[in-house]
Structure formats: structure tokens, C-alpha cells
Amino acid sequence: MVFSRISRVWLVLAACVMTLFSATLLAQGAPGGKKYMELSPAQPTEPGKVEALEFFSYSCPHCAVLEPLLEKWIKGLPADVIVKRVPVAFNASMKPLQQLYYSLEAMDRMDLHPKAFQAIHEEKKRLFTKADIIAWAVAQGIDRAKFETLFDSFGVMSKVSRADQLVNAYKIQGTPSVAVAGRYVVSPSEAGGYQETIDQADALVKQIRAAK
């Protein structure tokens, strides 16, 4: 049991290292000095809206830095722009963190979304297994029985599967990444920083809205 627990932690940490390396490769491949990647083919988005997807993982330290900047940006967006979060798992050990996000969403407890980042990156809690995640959720005042039922439910697992499909369709190799209008993907390595990522995503949103 101890070996399994340690292995899971190291797998998650290794995934974060792989994420940063992959993002660097993407930045080197961006054509014409652009601060974003163009998707081919473009992906379908919600009709009548300008859609932005944030690909993230709770285990990713770069996502933890971007989160408050993203939240501030979301609050100032016009009504026809929607932002959806997509939890990413680059290996099986990261799946429980996807389930954590969708369980919080199902319980309408997204107030705990930033606290999950805080728990992992500031409080150094190891929220990498189902048992540890449930224990943390209960400590936040969530009903254990309801959370346990949701965690492995068909609804949550269907959303996890959909998230995996989006990661593949958008060719996401690193987190955090922000996709805009199914056509562009921006990350800190390409944009030149965390705030720069938000600024570039915002510029793309404005470009899309102006062309409507």
C-alpha cells in the first residue's frame, strides 16, 4: 500500500515535468512568431457563443498560478463569451483529480476549486488517490456519502471521458492551455508568461467577436 501511494505521487510529478517539456516544444514550433497555436482541423464549439476552454490539472503548479488570473478575466467577459474548464489526465494516476473536479461541479461546490490548488501546492497535501481526495472533501464540509456516490458515478465518469476526448481533439500536450473558439490554443510558454496567456486569449476572443 505504501509503495503504491508513493508511486502515484511520483507519477503525477513526472507528468508535470512532461507537461512543461511538451509546452516548451510547442512554443518552439509556433509558426511566424505567433503567441498561439492554430488548430487544424478547427473544433466545434457552442453555437452563438465564443467558447474558451481551460485545460488544467490540479497537480500542475503552473495551473495554480494561472487560476486566479483566469478567474479575474472570466468576471469581466461579455455575456456571449463562455469559459469551460477541462481537467487533464496524462496518465491513469491523474484520473482521480479529474473526478474531483467533476464531483465538485456536480455538487455545486466550485468554491472549493481554488482550495484544491491551495491544498496541493501550498498546504502540500497529497490529493492523488480517491481515499485522500474524499478525506479532504469531507474536511471541507462535504457529505461523505454523496461525494463518494458522485465520485464514481456514470455522470462524472462520462464527463471524464469527454475531457479525455477534448484533450486529444485539441492536441493538448501541456497544461495550462487555453483554447479559443475551437481554433487557437495559448499557453504560458507560447505567450511568454501567465498574464500574457490571459492577454493573448482575450485578444483572440475580441478578434473572433469583431468578425461575427
PDB file of N, CA, C and O in Angstrom, residues 137-185:
ATOM      1  N   ALA A 137     -12.277  16.331   0.957  1.00  0.00           N
ATOM      2  CA  ALA A 137     -13.599  16.887   0.670  1.00  0.00           C
ATOM      3  C   ALA A 137     -14.476  16.901   1.919  1.00  0.00           C
ATOM      4  O   ALA A 137     -15.170  17.888   2.192  1.00  0.00           O
ATOM      5  N   VAL A 138     -14.438  15.829   2.670  1.00  0.00           N
ATOM      6  CA  VAL A 138     -15.217  15.741   3.915  1.00  0.00           C
ATOM      7  C   VAL A 138     -14.747  16.812   4.904  1.00  0.00           C
ATOM      8  O   VAL A 138     -15.547  17.447   5.593  1.00  0.00           O
ATOM      9  N   ALA A 139     -13.436  17.048   4.953  1.00  0.00           N
ATOM     10  CA  ALA A 139     -12.880  18.072   5.834  1.00  0.00           C
ATOM     11  C   ALA A 139     -13.338  19.480   5.437  1.00  0.00           C
ATOM     12  O   ALA A 139     -13.331  20.396   6.255  1.00  0.00           O
ATOM     13  N   GLN A 140     -13.773  19.629   4.170  1.00  0.00           N
ATOM     14  CA  GLN A 140     -14.287  20.921   3.700  1.00  0.00           C
ATOM     15  C   GLN A 140     -15.787  21.066   3.936  1.00  0.00           C
ATOM     16  O   GLN A 140     -16.392  22.060   3.532  1.00  0.00           O
ATOM     17  N   GLY A 141     -16.378  20.065   4.582  1.00  0.00           N
ATOM     18  CA  GLY A 141     -17.797  20.142   4.910  1.00  0.00           C
ATOM     19  C   GLY A 141     -18.718  19.430   3.943  1.00  0.00           C
ATOM     20  O   GLY A 141     -19.946  19.550   4.039  1.00  0.00           O
ATOM     21  N   ILE A 142     -18.154  18.669   3.007  1.00  0.00           N
ATOM     22  CA  ILE A 142     -18.966  17.930   2.039  1.00  0.00           C
ATOM     23  C   ILE A 142     -19.450  16.618   2.643  1.00  0.00           C
ATOM     24  O   ILE A 142     -18.710  15.949   3.363  1.00  0.00           O
ATOM     25  N   ASP A 143     -20.692  16.254   2.338  1.00  0.00           N
ATOM     26  CA  ASP A 143     -21.256  14.999   2.827  1.00  0.00           C
ATOM     27  C   ASP A 143     -20.521  13.816   2.200  1.00  0.00           C
ATOM     28  O   ASP A 143     -20.442  13.707   0.973  1.00  0.00           O
ATOM     29  N   ARG A 144     -19.972  12.943   3.031  1.00  0.00           N
ATOM     30  CA  ARG A 144     -19.157  11.831   2.535  1.00  0.00           C
ATOM     31  C   ARG A 144     -19.941  10.908   1.604  1.00  0.00           C
ATOM     32  O   ARG A 144     -19.465  10.560   0.521  1.00  0.00           O
ATOM     33  N   ALA A 145     -21.126  10.516   2.012  1.00  0.00           N
ATOM     34  CA  ALA A 145     -21.905   9.561   1.217  1.00  0.00           C
ATOM     35  C   ALA A 145     -22.235  10.128  -0.164  1.00  0.00           C
ATOM     36  O   ALA A 145     -22.093   9.432  -1.184  1.00  0.00           O
ATOM     37  N   LYS A 146     -22.643  11.380  -0.220  1.00  0.00           N
ATOM     38  CA  LYS A 146     -22.987  11.991  -1.503  1.00  0.00           C
ATOM     39  C   LYS A 146     -21.762  12.103  -2.400  1.00  0.00           C
ATOM     40  O   LYS A 146     -21.820  11.828  -3.605  1.00  0.00           O
ATOM     41  N   PHE A 147     -20.641  12.507  -1.804  1.00  0.00           N
ATOM     42  CA  PHE A 147     -19.425  12.692  -2.591  1.00  0.00           C
ATOM     43  C   PHE A 147     -18.915  11.360  -3.122  1.00  0.00           C
ATOM     44  O   PHE A 147     -18.507  11.252  -4.284  1.00  0.00           O
ATOM     45  N   GLU A 148     -18.917  10.330  -2.275  1.00  0.00           N
ATOM     46  CA  GLU A 148     -18.462   9.009  -2.704  1.00  0.00           C
ATOM     47  C   GLU A 148     -19.332   8.463  -3.833  1.00  0.00           C
ATOM     48  O   GLU A 148     -18.825   7.851  -4.781  1.00  0.00           O
ATOM     49  N   THR A 149     -20.642   8.699  -3.735  1.00  0.00           N
ATOM     50  CA  THR A 149     -21.558   8.236  -4.780  1.00  0.00           C
ATOM     51  C   THR A 149     -21.282   8.944  -6.098  1.00  0.00           C
ATOM     52  O   THR A 149     -21.251   8.318  -7.167  1.00  0.00           O
ATOM     53  N   LEU A 150     -21.071  10.249  -6.038  1.00  0.00           N
ATOM     54  CA  LEU A 150     -20.804  11.027  -7.238  1.00  0.00           C
ATOM     55  C   LEU A 150     -19.451  10.695  -7.862  1.00  0.00           C
ATOM     56  O   LEU A 150     -19.310  10.661  -9.085  1.00  0.00           O
ATOM     57  N   PHE A 151     -18.464  10.454  -7.044  1.00  0.00           N
ATOM     58  CA  PHE A 151     -17.084  10.308  -7.495  1.00  0.00           C
ATOM     59  C   PHE A 151     -16.935   9.253  -8.586  1.00  0.00           C
ATOM     60  O   PHE A 151     -16.197   9.455  -9.562  1.00  0.00           O
ATOM     61  N   ASP A 152     -17.619   8.141  -8.434  1.00  0.00           N
ATOM     62  CA  ASP A 152     -17.537   7.058  -9.427  1.00  0.00           C
ATOM     63  C   ASP A 152     -18.817   6.915 -10.236  1.00  0.00           C
ATOM     64  O   ASP A 152     -19.038   5.890 -10.882  1.00  0.00           O
ATOM     65  N   SER A 153     -19.661   7.932 -10.213  1.00  0.00           N
ATOM     66  CA  SER A 153     -20.957   7.848 -10.883  1.00  0.00           C
ATOM     67  C   SER A 153     -20.811   7.881 -12.397  1.00  0.00           C
ATOM     68  O   SER A 153     -19.800   8.330 -12.953  1.00  0.00           O
ATOM     69  N   PHE A 154     -21.855   7.444 -13.073  1.00  0.00           N
ATOM     70  CA  PHE A 154     -21.869   7.457 -14.533  1.00  0.00           C
ATOM     71  C   PHE A 154     -21.724   8.888 -15.061  1.00  0.00           C
ATOM     72  O   PHE A 154     -21.003   9.128 -16.044  1.00  0.00           O
ATOM     73  N   GLY A 155     -22.392   9.830 -14.414  1.00  0.00           N
ATOM     74  CA  GLY A 155     -22.333  11.210 -14.857  1.00  0.00           C
ATOM     75  C   GLY A 155     -20.926  11.783 -14.816  1.00  0.00           C
ATOM     76  O   GLY A 155     -20.466  12.415 -15.770  1.00  0.00           O
ATOM     77  N   VAL A 156     -20.245  11.565 -13.696  1.00  0.00           N
ATOM     78  CA  VAL A 156     -18.875  12.064 -13.542  1.00  0.00           C
ATOM     79  C   VAL A 156     -17.926  11.364 -14.503  1.00  0.00           C
ATOM     80  O   VAL A 156     -17.105  12.004 -15.179  1.00  0.00           O
ATOM     81  N   MET A 157     -18.039  10.048 -14.611  1.00  0.00           N
ATOM     82  CA  MET A 157     -17.121   9.305 -15.474  1.00  0.00           C
ATOM     83  C   MET A 157     -17.359   9.622 -16.948  1.00  0.00           C
ATOM     84  O   MET A 157     -16.430   9.592 -17.762  1.00  0.00           O
ATOM     85  N   SER A 158     -18.609   9.957 -17.305  1.00  0.00           N
ATOM     86  CA  SER A 158     -18.901  10.367 -18.677  1.00  0.00           C
ATOM     87  C   SER A 158     -18.205  11.686 -19.000  1.00  0.00           C
ATOM     88  O   SER A 158     -17.665  11.881 -20.097  1.00  0.00           O
ATOM     89  N   LYS A 159     -18.197  12.592 -18.028  1.00  0.00           N
ATOM     90  CA  LYS A 159     -17.522  13.878 -18.231  1.00  0.00           C
ATOM     91  C   LYS A 159     -16.006  13.698 -18.282  1.00  0.00           C
ATOM     92  O   LYS A 159     -15.311  14.405 -19.032  1.00  0.00           O
ATOM     93  N   VAL A 160     -15.476  12.776 -17.500  1.00  0.00           N
ATOM     94  CA  VAL A 160     -14.045  12.462 -17.550  1.00  0.00           C
ATOM     95  C   VAL A 160     -13.679  11.954 -18.943  1.00  0.00           C
ATOM     96  O   VAL A 160     -12.668  12.359 -19.533  1.00  0.00           O
ATOM     97  N   SER A 161     -14.515  11.070 -19.473  1.00  0.00           N
ATOM     98  CA  SER A 161     -14.288  10.533 -20.815  1.00  0.00           C
ATOM     99  C   SER A 161     -14.335  11.634 -21.864  1.00  0.00           C
ATOM    100  O   SER A 161     -13.509  11.677 -22.786  1.00  0.00           O
ATOM    101  N   ARG A 162     -15.287  12.548 -21.722  1.00  0.00           N
ATOM    102  CA  ARG A 162     -15.403  13.667 -22.652  1.00  0.00           C
ATOM    103  C   ARG A 162     -14.175  14.582 -22.559  1.00  0.00           C
ATOM    104  O   ARG A 162     -13.686  15.077 -23.583  1.00  0.00           O
ATOM    105  N   ALA A 163     -13.696  14.789 -21.344  1.00  0.00           N
ATOM    106  CA  ALA A 163     -12.491  15.607 -21.156  1.00  0.00           C
ATOM    107  C   ALA A 163     -11.301  14.990 -21.881  1.00  0.00           C
ATOM    108  O   ALA A 163     -10.528  15.692 -22.551  1.00  0.00           O
ATOM    109  N   ASP A 164     -11.158  13.679 -21.780  1.00  0.00           N
ATOM    110  CA  ASP A 164     -10.075  12.982 -22.483  1.00  0.00           C
ATOM    111  C   ASP A 164     -10.195  13.157 -23.994  1.00  0.00           C
ATOM    112  O   ASP A 164      -9.183  13.334 -24.694  1.00  0.00           O
ATOM    113  N   GLN A 165     -11.418  13.118 -24.492  1.00  0.00           N
ATOM    114  CA  GLN A 165     -11.642  13.308 -25.923  1.00  0.00           C
ATOM    115  C   GLN A 165     -11.239  14.718 -26.360  1.00  0.00           C
ATOM    116  O   GLN A 165     -10.638  14.903 -27.421  1.00  0.00           O
ATOM    117  N   LEU A 166     -11.560  15.712 -25.530  1.00  0.00           N
ATOM    118  CA  LEU A 166     -11.199  17.090 -25.844  1.00  0.00           C
ATOM    119  C   LEU A 166      -9.686  17.291 -25.839  1.00  0.00           C
ATOM    120  O   LEU A 166      -9.141  18.000 -26.693  1.00  0.00           O
ATOM    121  N   VAL A 167      -9.009  16.666 -24.884  1.00  0.00           N
ATOM    122  CA  VAL A 167      -7.546  16.753 -24.821  1.00  0.00           C
ATOM    123  C   VAL A 167      -6.937  16.242 -26.122  1.00  0.00           C
ATOM    124  O   VAL A 167      -6.022  16.854 -26.687  1.00  0.00           O
ATOM    125  N   ASN A 168      -7.449  15.135 -26.614  1.00  0.00           N
ATOM    126  CA  ASN A 168      -6.947  14.571 -27.874  1.00  0.00           C
ATOM    127  C   ASN A 168      -7.323  15.438 -29.071  1.00  0.00           C
ATOM    128  O   ASN A 168      -6.493  15.690 -29.955  1.00  0.00           O
ATOM    129  N   ALA A 169      -8.565  15.899 -29.109  1.00  0.00           N
ATOM    130  CA  ALA A 169      -9.031  16.692 -30.246  1.00  0.00           C
ATOM    131  C   ALA A 169      -8.288  18.019 -30.354  1.00  0.00           C
ATOM    132  O   ALA A 169      -7.973  18.476 -31.464  1.00  0.00           O
ATOM    133  N   TYR A 170      -7.984  18.610 -29.205  1.00  0.00           N
ATOM    134  CA  TYR A 170      -7.282  19.896 -29.196  1.00  0.00           C
ATOM    135  C   TYR A 170      -5.764  19.738 -29.166  1.00  0.00           C
ATOM    136  O   TYR A 170      -5.038  20.715 -29.092  1.00  0.00           O
ATOM    137  N   LYS A 171      -5.299  18.482 -29.211  1.00  0.00           N
ATOM    138  CA  LYS A 171      -3.861  18.179 -29.257  1.00  0.00           C
ATOM    139  C   LYS A 171      -3.103  18.822 -28.095  1.00  0.00           C
ATOM    140  O   LYS A 171      -2.028  19.389 -28.260  1.00  0.00           O
ATOM    141  N   ILE A 172      -3.699  18.719 -26.906  1.00  0.00           N
ATOM    142  CA  ILE A 172      -3.109  19.325 -25.713  1.00  0.00           C
ATOM    143  C   ILE A 172      -1.943  18.471 -25.215  1.00  0.00           C
ATOM    144  O   ILE A 172      -2.108  17.299 -24.902  1.00  0.00           O
ATOM    145  N   GLN A 173      -0.781  19.067 -25.170  1.00  0.00           N
ATOM    146  CA  GLN A 173       0.417  18.380 -24.685  1.00  0.00           C
ATOM    147  C   GLN A 173       0.955  18.985 -23.403  1.00  0.00           C
ATOM    148  O   GLN A 173       1.918  18.466 -22.830  1.00  0.00           O
ATOM    149  N   GLY A 174       0.384  20.083 -22.977  1.00  0.00           N
ATOM    150  CA  GLY A 174       0.865  20.727 -21.752  1.00  0.00           C
ATOM    151  C   GLY A 174      -0.238  21.514 -21.073  1.00  0.00           C
ATOM    152  O   GLY A 174      -1.172  21.993 -21.721  1.00  0.00           O
ATOM    153  N   THR A 175      -0.133  21.650 -19.765  1.00  0.00           N
ATOM    154  CA  THR A 175      -1.072  22.475 -19.001  1.00  0.00           C
ATOM    155  C   THR A 175      -0.289  23.543 -18.248  1.00  0.00           C
ATOM    156  O   THR A 175       0.857  23.317 -17.860  1.00  0.00           O
ATOM    157  N   PRO A 176      -0.908  24.729 -18.059  1.00  0.00           N
ATOM    158  CA  PRO A 176      -2.239  25.110 -18.529  1.00  0.00           C
ATOM    159  C   PRO A 176      -2.218  25.513 -20.000  1.00  0.00           C
ATOM    160  O   PRO A 176      -1.213  26.017 -20.504  1.00  0.00           O
ATOM    161  N   SER A 177      -3.323  25.289 -20.676  1.00  0.00           N
ATOM    162  CA  SER A 177      -3.526  25.741 -22.047  1.00  0.00           C
ATOM    163  C   SER A 177      -4.940  26.284 -22.154  1.00  0.00           C
ATOM    164  O   SER A 177      -5.859  25.749 -21.539  1.00  0.00           O
ATOM    165  N   VAL A 178      -5.103  27.349 -22.922  1.00  0.00           N
ATOM    166  CA  VAL A 178      -6.420  27.943 -23.118  1.00  0.00           C
ATOM    167  C   VAL A 178      -6.744  27.897 -24.609  1.00  0.00           C
ATOM    168  O   VAL A 178      -6.009  28.461 -25.432  1.00  0.00           O
ATOM    169  N   ALA A 179      -7.814  27.213 -24.958  1.00  0.00           N
ATOM    170  CA  ALA A 179      -8.257  27.132 -26.345  1.00  0.00           C
ATOM    171  C   ALA A 179      -9.373  28.135 -26.576  1.00  0.00           C
ATOM    172  O   ALA A 179     -10.266  28.289 -25.733  1.00  0.00           O
ATOM    173  N   VAL A 180      -9.316  28.830 -27.700  1.00  0.00           N
ATOM    174  CA  VAL A 180     -10.302  29.872 -28.005  1.00  0.00           C
ATOM    175  C   VAL A 180     -11.015  29.547 -29.318  1.00  0.00           C
ATOM    176  O   VAL A 180     -10.376  29.320 -30.351  1.00  0.00           O
ATOM    177  N   ALA A 181     -12.336  29.513 -29.244  1.00  0.00           N
ATOM    178  CA  ALA A 181     -13.210  29.358 -30.416  1.00  0.00           C
ATOM    179  C   ALA A 181     -12.920  28.095 -31.219  1.00  0.00           C
ATOM    180  O   ALA A 181     -13.208  28.045 -32.416  1.00  0.00           O
ATOM    181  N   GLY A 182     -12.354  27.092 -30.588  1.00  0.00           N
ATOM    182  CA  GLY A 182     -12.067  25.841 -31.283  1.00  0.00           C
ATOM    183  C   GLY A 182     -10.974  25.955 -32.323  1.00  0.00           C
ATOM    184  O   GLY A 182     -10.737  25.011 -33.084  1.00  0.00           O
ATOM    185  N   ARG A 183     -10.278  27.101 -32.345  1.00  0.00           N
ATOM    186  CA  ARG A 183      -9.319  27.363 -33.418  1.00  0.00           C
ATOM    187  C   ARG A 183      -7.901  27.664 -32.942  1.00  0.00           C
ATOM    188  O   ARG A 183      -6.943  27.466 -33.693  1.00  0.00           O
ATOM    189  N   TYR A 184      -7.784  28.168 -31.709  1.00  0.00           N
ATOM    190  CA  TYR A 184      -6.472  28.600 -31.231  1.00  0.00           C
ATOM    191  C   TYR A 184      -6.191  28.018 -29.843  1.00  0.00           C
ATOM    192  O   TYR A 184      -7.109  27.837 -29.045  1.00  0.00           O
ATOM    193  N   VAL A 185      -4.910  27.765 -29.564  1.00  0.00           N
ATOM    194  CA  VAL A 185      -4.501  27.287 -28.239  1.00  0.00           C
ATOM    195  C   VAL A 185      -3.346  28.152 -27.754  1.00  0.00           C
ATOM    196  O   VAL A 185      -2.343  28.327 -28.464  1.00  0.00           O
TER     197      VAL A 185
END
